[in-house]
The first five atom37 places (N, CA, C, CB, O) and aatype in JSON, in Angstrom:
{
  "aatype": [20, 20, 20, 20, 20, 20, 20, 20, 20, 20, 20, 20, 20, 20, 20, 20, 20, 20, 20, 20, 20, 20, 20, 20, 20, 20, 20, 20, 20, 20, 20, 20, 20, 20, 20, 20, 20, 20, 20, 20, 20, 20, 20, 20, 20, 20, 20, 20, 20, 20, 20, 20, 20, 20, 20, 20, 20, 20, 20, 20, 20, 20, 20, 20, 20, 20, 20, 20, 20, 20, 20, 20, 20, 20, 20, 20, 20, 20, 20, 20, 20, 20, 20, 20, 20, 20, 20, 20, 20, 20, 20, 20, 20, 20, 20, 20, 20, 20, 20, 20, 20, 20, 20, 20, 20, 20, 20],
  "atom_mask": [
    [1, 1, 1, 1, 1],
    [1, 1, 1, 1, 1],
    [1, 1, 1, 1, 1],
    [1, 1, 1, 1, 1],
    [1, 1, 1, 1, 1],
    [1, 1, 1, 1, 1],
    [1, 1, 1, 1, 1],
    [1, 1, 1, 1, 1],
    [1, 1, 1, 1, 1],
    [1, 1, 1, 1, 1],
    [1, 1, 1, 1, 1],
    [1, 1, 1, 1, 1],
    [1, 1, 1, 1, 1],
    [1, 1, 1, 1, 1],
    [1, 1, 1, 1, 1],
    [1, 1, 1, 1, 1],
    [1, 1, 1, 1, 1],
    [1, 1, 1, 1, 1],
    [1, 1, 1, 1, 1],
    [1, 1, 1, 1, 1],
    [1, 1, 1, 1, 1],
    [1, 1, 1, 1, 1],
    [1, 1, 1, 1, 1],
    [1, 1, 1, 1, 1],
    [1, 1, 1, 1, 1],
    [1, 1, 1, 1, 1],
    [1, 1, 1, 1, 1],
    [1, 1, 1, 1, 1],
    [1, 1, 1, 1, 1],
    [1, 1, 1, 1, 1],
    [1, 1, 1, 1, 1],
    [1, 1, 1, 1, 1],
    [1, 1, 1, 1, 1],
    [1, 1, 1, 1, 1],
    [1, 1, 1, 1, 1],
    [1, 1, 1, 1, 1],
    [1, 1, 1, 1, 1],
    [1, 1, 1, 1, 1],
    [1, 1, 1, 1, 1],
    [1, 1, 1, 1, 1],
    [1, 1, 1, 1, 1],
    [1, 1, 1, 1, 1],
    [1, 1, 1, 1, 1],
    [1, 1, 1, 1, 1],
    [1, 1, 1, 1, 1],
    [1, 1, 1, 1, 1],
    [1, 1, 1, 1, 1],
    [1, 1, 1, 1, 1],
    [1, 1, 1, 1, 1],
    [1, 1, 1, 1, 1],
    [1, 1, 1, 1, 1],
    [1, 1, 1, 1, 1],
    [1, 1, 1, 1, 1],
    [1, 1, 1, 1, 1],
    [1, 1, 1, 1, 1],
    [1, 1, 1, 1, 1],
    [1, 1, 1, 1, 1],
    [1, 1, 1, 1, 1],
    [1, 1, 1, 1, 1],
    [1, 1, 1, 1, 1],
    [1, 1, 1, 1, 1],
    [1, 1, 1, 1, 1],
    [1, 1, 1, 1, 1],
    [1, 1, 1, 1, 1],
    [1, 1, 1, 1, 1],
    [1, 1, 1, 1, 1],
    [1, 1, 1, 1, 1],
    [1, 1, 1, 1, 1],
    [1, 1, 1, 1, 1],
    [1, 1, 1, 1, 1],
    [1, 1, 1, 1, 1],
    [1, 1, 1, 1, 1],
    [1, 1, 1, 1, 1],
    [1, 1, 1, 1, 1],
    [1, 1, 1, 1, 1],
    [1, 1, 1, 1, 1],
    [1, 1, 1, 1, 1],
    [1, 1, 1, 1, 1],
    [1, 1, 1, 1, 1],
    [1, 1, 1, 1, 1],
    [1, 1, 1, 1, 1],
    [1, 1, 1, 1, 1],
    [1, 1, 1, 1, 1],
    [1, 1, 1, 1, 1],
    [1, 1, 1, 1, 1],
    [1, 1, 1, 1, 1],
    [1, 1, 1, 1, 1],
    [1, 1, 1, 1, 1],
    [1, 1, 1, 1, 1],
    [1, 1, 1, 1, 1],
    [1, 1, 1, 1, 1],
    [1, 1, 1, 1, 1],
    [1, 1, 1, 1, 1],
    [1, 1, 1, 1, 1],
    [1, 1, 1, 1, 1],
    [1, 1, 1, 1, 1],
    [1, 1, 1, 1, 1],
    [1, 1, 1, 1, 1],
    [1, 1, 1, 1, 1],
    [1, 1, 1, 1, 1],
    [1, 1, 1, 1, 1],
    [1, 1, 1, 1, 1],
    [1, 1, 1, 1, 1],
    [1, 1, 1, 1, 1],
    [1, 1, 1, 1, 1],
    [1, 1, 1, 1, 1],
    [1, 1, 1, 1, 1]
  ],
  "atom_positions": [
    [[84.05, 191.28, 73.23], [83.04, 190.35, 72.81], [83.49, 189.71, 71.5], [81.67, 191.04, 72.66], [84.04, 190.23, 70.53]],
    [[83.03, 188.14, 71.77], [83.91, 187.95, 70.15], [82.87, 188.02, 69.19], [84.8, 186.34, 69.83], [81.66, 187.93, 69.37]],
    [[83.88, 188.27, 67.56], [82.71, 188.04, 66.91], [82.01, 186.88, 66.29], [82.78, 188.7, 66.17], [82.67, 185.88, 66.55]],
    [[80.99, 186.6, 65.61], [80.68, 185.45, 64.96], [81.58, 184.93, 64.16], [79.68, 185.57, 64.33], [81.46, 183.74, 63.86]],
    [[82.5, 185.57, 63.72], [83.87, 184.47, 62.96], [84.63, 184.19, 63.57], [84.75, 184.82, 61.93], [85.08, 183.06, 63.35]],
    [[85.27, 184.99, 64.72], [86.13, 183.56, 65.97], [85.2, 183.04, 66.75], [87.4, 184.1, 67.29], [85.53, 182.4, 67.76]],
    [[83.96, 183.23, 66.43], [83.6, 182.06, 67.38], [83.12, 180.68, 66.51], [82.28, 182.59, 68.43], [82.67, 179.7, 67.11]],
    [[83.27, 180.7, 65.11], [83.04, 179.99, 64.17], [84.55, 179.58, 64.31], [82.38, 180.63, 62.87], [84.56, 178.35, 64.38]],
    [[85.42, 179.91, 64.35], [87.16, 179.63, 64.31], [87.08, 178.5, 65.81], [88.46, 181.6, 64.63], [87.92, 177.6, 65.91]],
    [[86.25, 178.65, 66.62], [86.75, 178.45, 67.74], [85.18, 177.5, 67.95], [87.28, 179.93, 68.72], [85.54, 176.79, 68.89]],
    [[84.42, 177.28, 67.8], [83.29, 176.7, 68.05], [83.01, 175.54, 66.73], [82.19, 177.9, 68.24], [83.42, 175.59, 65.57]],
    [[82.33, 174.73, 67.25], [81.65, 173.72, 66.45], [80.52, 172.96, 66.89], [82.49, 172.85, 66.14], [80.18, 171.87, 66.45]],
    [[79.93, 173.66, 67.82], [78.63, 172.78, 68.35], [76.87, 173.85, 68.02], [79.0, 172.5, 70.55], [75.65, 173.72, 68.15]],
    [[77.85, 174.82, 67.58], [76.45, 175.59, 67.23], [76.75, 176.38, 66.0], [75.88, 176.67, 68.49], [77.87, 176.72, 65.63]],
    [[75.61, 176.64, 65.42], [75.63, 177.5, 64.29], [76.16, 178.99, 64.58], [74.23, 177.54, 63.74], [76.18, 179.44, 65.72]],
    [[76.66, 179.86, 63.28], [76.94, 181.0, 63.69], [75.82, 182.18, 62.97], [78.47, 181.15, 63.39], [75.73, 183.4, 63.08]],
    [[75.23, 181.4, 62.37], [74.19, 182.58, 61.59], [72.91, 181.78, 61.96], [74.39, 182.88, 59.57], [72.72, 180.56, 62.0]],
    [[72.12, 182.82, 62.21], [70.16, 182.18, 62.26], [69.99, 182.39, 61.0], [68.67, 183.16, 63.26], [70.85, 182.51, 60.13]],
    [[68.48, 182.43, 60.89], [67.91, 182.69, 59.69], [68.26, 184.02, 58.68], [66.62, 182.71, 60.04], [68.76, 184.97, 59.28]],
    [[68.12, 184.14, 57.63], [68.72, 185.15, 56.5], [70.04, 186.09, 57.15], [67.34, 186.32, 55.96], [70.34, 187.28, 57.06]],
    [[70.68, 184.87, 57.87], [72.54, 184.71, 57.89], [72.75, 185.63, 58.64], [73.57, 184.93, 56.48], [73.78, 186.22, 58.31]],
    [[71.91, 186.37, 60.13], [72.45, 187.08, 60.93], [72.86, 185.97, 61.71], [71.7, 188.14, 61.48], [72.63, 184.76, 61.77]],
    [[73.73, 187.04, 62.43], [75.19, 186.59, 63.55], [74.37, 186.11, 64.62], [76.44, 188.04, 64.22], [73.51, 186.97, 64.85]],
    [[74.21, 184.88, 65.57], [73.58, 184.18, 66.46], [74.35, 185.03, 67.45], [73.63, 182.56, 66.44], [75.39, 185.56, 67.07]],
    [[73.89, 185.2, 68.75], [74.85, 185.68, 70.04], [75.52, 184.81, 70.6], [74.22, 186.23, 71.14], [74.99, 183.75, 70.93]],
    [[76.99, 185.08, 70.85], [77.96, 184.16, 71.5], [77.67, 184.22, 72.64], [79.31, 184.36, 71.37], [77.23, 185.25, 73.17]],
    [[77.87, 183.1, 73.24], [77.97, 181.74, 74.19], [78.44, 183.1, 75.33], [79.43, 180.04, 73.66], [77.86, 183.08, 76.41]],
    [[79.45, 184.24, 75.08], [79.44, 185.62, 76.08], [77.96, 186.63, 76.35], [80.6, 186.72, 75.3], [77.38, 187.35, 77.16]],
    [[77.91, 186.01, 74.97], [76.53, 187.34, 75.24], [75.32, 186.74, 76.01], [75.72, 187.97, 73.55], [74.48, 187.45, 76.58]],
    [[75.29, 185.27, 75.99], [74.02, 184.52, 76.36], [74.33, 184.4, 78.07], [73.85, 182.83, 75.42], [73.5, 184.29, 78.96]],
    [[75.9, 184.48, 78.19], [76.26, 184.4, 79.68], [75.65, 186.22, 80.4], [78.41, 184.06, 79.78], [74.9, 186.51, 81.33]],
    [[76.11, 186.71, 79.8], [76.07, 188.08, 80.03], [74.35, 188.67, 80.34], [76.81, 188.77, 78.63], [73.85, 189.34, 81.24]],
    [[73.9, 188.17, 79.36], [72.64, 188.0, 79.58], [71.98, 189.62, 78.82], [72.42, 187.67, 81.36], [72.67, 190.63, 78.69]],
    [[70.69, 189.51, 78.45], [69.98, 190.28, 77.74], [68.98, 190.81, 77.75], [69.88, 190.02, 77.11], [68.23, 189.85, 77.58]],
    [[67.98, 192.2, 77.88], [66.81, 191.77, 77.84], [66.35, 192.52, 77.26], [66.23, 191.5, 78.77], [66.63, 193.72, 77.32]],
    [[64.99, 191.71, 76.11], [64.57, 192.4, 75.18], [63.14, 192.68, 75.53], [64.8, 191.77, 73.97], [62.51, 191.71, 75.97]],
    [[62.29, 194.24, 75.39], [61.23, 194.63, 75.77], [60.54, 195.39, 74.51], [61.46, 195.36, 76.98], [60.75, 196.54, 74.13]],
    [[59.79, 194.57, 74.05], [58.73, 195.19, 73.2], [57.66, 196.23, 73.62], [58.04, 194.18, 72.74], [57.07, 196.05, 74.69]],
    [[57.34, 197.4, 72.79], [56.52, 198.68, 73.26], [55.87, 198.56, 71.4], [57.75, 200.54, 73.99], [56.23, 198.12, 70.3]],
    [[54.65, 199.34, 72.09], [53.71, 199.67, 71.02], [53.54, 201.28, 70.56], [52.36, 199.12, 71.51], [52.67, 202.0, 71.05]],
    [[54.38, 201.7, 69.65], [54.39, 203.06, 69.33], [53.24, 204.04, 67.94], [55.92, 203.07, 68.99], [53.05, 203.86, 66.74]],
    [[52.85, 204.82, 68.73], [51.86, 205.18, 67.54], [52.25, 206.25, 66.55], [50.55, 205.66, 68.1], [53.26, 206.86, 66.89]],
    [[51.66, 206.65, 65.31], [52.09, 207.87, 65.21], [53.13, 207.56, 63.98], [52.67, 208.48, 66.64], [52.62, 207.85, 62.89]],
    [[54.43, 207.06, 63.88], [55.24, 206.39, 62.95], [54.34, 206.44, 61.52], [55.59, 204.82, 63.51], [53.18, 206.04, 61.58]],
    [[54.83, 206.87, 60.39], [54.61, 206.82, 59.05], [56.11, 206.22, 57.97], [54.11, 208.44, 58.75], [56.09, 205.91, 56.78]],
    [[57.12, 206.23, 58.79], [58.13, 206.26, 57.62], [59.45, 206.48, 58.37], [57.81, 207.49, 56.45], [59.55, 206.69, 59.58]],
    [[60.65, 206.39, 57.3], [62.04, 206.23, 58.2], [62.52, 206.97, 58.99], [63.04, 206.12, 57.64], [63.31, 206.62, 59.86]],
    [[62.07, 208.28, 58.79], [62.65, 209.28, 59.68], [62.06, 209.33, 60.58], [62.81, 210.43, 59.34], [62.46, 210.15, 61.41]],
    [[60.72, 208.45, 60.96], [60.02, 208.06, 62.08], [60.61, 207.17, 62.7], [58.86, 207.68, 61.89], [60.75, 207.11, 63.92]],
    [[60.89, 206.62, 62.1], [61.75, 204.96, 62.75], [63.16, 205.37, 63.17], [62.04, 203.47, 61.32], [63.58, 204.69, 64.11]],
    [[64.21, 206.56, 62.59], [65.23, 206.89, 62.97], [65.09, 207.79, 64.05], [65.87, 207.26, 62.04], [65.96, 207.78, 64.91]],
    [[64.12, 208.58, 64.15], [63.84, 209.82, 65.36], [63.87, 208.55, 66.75], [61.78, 210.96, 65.11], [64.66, 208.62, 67.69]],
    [[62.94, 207.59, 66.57], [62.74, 207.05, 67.89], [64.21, 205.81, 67.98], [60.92, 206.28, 67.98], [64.8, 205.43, 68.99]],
    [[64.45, 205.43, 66.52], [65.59, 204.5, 67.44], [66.65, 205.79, 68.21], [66.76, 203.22, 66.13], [67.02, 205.74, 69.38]],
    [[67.0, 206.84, 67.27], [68.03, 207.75, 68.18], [68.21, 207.49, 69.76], [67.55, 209.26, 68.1], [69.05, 207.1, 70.57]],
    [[66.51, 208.09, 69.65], [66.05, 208.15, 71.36], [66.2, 207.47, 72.27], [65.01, 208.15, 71.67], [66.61, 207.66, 73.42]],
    [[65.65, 206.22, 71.46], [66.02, 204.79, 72.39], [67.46, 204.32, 72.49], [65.28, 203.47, 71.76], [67.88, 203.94, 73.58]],
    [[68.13, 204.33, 71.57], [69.6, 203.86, 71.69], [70.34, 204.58, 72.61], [70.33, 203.94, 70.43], [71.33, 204.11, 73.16]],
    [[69.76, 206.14, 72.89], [70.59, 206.95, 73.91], [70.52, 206.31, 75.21], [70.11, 208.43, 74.06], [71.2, 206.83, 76.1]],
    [[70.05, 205.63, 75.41], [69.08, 204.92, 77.01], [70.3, 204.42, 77.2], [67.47, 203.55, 77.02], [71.05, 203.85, 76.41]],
    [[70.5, 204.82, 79.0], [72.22, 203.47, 79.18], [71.34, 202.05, 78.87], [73.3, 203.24, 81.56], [70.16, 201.7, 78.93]],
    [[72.71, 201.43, 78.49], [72.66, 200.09, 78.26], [71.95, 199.18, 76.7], [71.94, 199.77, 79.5], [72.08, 198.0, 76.39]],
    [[71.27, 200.2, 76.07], [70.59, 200.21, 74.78], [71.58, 199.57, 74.03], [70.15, 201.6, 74.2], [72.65, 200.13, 73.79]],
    [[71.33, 198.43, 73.63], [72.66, 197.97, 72.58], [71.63, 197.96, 71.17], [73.6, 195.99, 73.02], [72.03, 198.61, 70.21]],
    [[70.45, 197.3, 71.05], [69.7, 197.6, 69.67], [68.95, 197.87, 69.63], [69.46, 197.02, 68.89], [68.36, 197.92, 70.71]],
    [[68.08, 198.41, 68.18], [66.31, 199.02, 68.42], [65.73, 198.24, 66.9], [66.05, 201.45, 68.37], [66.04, 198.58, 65.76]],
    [[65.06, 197.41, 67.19], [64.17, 197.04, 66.05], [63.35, 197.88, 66.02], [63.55, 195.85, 66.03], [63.03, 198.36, 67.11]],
    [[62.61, 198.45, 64.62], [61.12, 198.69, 64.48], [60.51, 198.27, 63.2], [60.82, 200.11, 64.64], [60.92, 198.5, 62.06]],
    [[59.18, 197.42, 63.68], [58.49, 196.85, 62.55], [57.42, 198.2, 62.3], [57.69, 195.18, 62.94], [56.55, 198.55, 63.1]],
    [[57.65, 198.68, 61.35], [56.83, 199.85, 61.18], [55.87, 199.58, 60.7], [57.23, 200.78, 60.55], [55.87, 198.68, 59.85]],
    [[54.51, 200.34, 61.1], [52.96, 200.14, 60.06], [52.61, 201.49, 59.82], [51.42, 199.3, 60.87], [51.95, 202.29, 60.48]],
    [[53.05, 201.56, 59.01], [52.65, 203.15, 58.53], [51.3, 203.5, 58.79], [52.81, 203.43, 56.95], [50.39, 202.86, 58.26]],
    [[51.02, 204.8, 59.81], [49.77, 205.26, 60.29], [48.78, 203.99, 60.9], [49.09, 206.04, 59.05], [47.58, 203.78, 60.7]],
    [[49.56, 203.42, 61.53], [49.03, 202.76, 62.57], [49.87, 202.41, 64.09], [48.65, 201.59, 61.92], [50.38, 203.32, 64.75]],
    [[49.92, 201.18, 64.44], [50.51, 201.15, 65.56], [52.04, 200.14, 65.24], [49.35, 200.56, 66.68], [52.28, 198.97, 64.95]],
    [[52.63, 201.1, 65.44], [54.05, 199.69, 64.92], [54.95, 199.39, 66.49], [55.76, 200.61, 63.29], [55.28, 200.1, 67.44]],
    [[55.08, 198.06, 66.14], [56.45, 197.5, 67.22], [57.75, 197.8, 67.1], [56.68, 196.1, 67.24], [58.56, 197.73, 66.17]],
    [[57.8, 198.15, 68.25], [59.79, 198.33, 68.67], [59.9, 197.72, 69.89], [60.58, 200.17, 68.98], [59.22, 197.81, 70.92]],
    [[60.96, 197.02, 69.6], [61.74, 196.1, 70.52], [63.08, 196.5, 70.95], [61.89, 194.83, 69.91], [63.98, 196.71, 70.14]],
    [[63.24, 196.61, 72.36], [64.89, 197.37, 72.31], [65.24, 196.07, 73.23], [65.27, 199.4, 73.19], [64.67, 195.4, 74.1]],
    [[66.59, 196.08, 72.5], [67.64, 195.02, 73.23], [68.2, 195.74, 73.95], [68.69, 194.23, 72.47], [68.32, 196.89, 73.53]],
    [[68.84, 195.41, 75.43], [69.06, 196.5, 76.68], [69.96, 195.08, 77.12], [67.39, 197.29, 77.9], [69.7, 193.9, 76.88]],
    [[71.28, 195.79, 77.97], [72.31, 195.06, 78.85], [71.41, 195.02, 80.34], [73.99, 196.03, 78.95], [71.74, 194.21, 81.2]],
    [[70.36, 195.86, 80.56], [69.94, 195.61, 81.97], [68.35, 196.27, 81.25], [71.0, 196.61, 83.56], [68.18, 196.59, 80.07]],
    [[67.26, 196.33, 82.43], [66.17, 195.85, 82.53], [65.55, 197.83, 82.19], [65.89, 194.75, 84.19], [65.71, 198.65, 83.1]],
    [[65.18, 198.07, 81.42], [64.68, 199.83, 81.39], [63.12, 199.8, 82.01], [64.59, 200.64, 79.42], [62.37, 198.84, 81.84]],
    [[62.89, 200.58, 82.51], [61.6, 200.76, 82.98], [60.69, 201.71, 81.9], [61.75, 201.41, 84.44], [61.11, 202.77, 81.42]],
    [[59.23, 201.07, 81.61], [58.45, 201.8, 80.49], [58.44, 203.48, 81.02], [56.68, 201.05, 80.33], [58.24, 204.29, 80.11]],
    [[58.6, 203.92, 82.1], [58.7, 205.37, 82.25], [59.77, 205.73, 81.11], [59.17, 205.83, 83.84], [59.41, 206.45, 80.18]],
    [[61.16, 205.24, 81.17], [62.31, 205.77, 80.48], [61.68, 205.83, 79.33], [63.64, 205.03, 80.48], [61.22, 206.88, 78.89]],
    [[61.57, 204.47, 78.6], [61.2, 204.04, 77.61], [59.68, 204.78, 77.17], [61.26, 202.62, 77.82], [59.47, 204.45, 76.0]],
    [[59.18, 205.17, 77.39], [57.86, 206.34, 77.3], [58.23, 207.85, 76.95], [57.07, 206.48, 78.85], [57.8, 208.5, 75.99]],
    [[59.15, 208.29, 77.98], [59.98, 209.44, 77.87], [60.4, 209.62, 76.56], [61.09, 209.38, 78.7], [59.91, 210.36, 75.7]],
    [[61.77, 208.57, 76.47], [62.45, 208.83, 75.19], [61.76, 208.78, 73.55], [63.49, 207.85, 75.26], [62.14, 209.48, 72.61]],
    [[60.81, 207.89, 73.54], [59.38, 207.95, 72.31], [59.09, 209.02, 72.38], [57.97, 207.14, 72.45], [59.19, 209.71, 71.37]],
    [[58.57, 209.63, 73.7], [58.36, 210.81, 73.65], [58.86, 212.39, 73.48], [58.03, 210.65, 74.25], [58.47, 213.55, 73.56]],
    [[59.82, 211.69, 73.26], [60.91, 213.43, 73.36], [61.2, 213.22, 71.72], [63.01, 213.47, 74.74], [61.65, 214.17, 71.08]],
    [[60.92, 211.87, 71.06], [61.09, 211.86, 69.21], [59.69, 212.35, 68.26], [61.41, 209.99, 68.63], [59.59, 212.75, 67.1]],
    [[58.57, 212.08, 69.49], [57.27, 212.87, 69.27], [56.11, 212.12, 68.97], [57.39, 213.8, 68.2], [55.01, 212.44, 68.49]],
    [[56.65, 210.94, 69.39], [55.13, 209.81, 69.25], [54.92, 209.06, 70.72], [55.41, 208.26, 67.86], [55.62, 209.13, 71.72]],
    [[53.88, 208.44, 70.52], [53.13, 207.77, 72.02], [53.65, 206.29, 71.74], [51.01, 207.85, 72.18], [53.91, 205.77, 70.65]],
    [[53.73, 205.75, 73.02], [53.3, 204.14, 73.48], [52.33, 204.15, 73.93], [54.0, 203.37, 74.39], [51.85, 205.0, 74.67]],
    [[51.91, 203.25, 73.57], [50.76, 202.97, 73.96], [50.39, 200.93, 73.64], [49.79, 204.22, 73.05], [50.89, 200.04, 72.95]],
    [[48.87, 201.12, 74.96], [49.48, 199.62, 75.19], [48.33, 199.03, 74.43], [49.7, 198.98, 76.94], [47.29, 199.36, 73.86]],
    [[49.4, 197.51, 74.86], [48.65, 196.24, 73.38], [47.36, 196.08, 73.75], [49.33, 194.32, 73.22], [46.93, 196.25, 74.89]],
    [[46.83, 195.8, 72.94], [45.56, 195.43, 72.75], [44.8, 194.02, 73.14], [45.48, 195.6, 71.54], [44.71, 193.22, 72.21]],
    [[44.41, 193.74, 74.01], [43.82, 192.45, 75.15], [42.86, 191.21, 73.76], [42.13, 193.5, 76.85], [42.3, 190.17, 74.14]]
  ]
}
């Protein structure tokens, strides 16, 4: 996969950084394709909350990233970037084996 500086070496029709200068995905990765699935996790207070569940989640085949917008003692978002499509069972499991719930959004 290349990175954002040969594809800056090698490109000129698109930017190579989004906003506060992360790396945009190359023109491979957008072919390749992506998919990102947001879950609502409860329980989370702090980093070693946020590191227990990315662990979990990153172990998942195909897991390439794990955002989490944390709300301390409330309900925070995680978003996992995945090479193929995880089903909320997996994704339930693995939250669950770091020791907190999903649980769903609010209508």
């Amino acid at each position: 996969m290349p990175s954002a500086a040969s594809c800056a070496k090698n490109c000129t029709t698109h930017p190579t950084t989004g906003p506060g200068n992360h790396p945009l995905p190359s023109d491979k990765e957008h072919a390749m394709g992506t998919v990102s699935t947001t879950v609502n996790v409860s329980g989370m207070t702090c980093g070693h909350c946020v590191s227990s569940v990315s662990e979990e989640l990153e172990a998942l085949s195909g897991v390439e990233k794990v955002d989490v917008d944390l709300k301390a003692g409330g309900i925070s978002s995680v978003t996992i970037t995945s090479s193929e499509a995880l089903s909320f069972a997996e994704i339930g499991e693995a939250v669950a084996e770091a020791g907190y719930l999903v649980v769903a959004t609010e209508a």
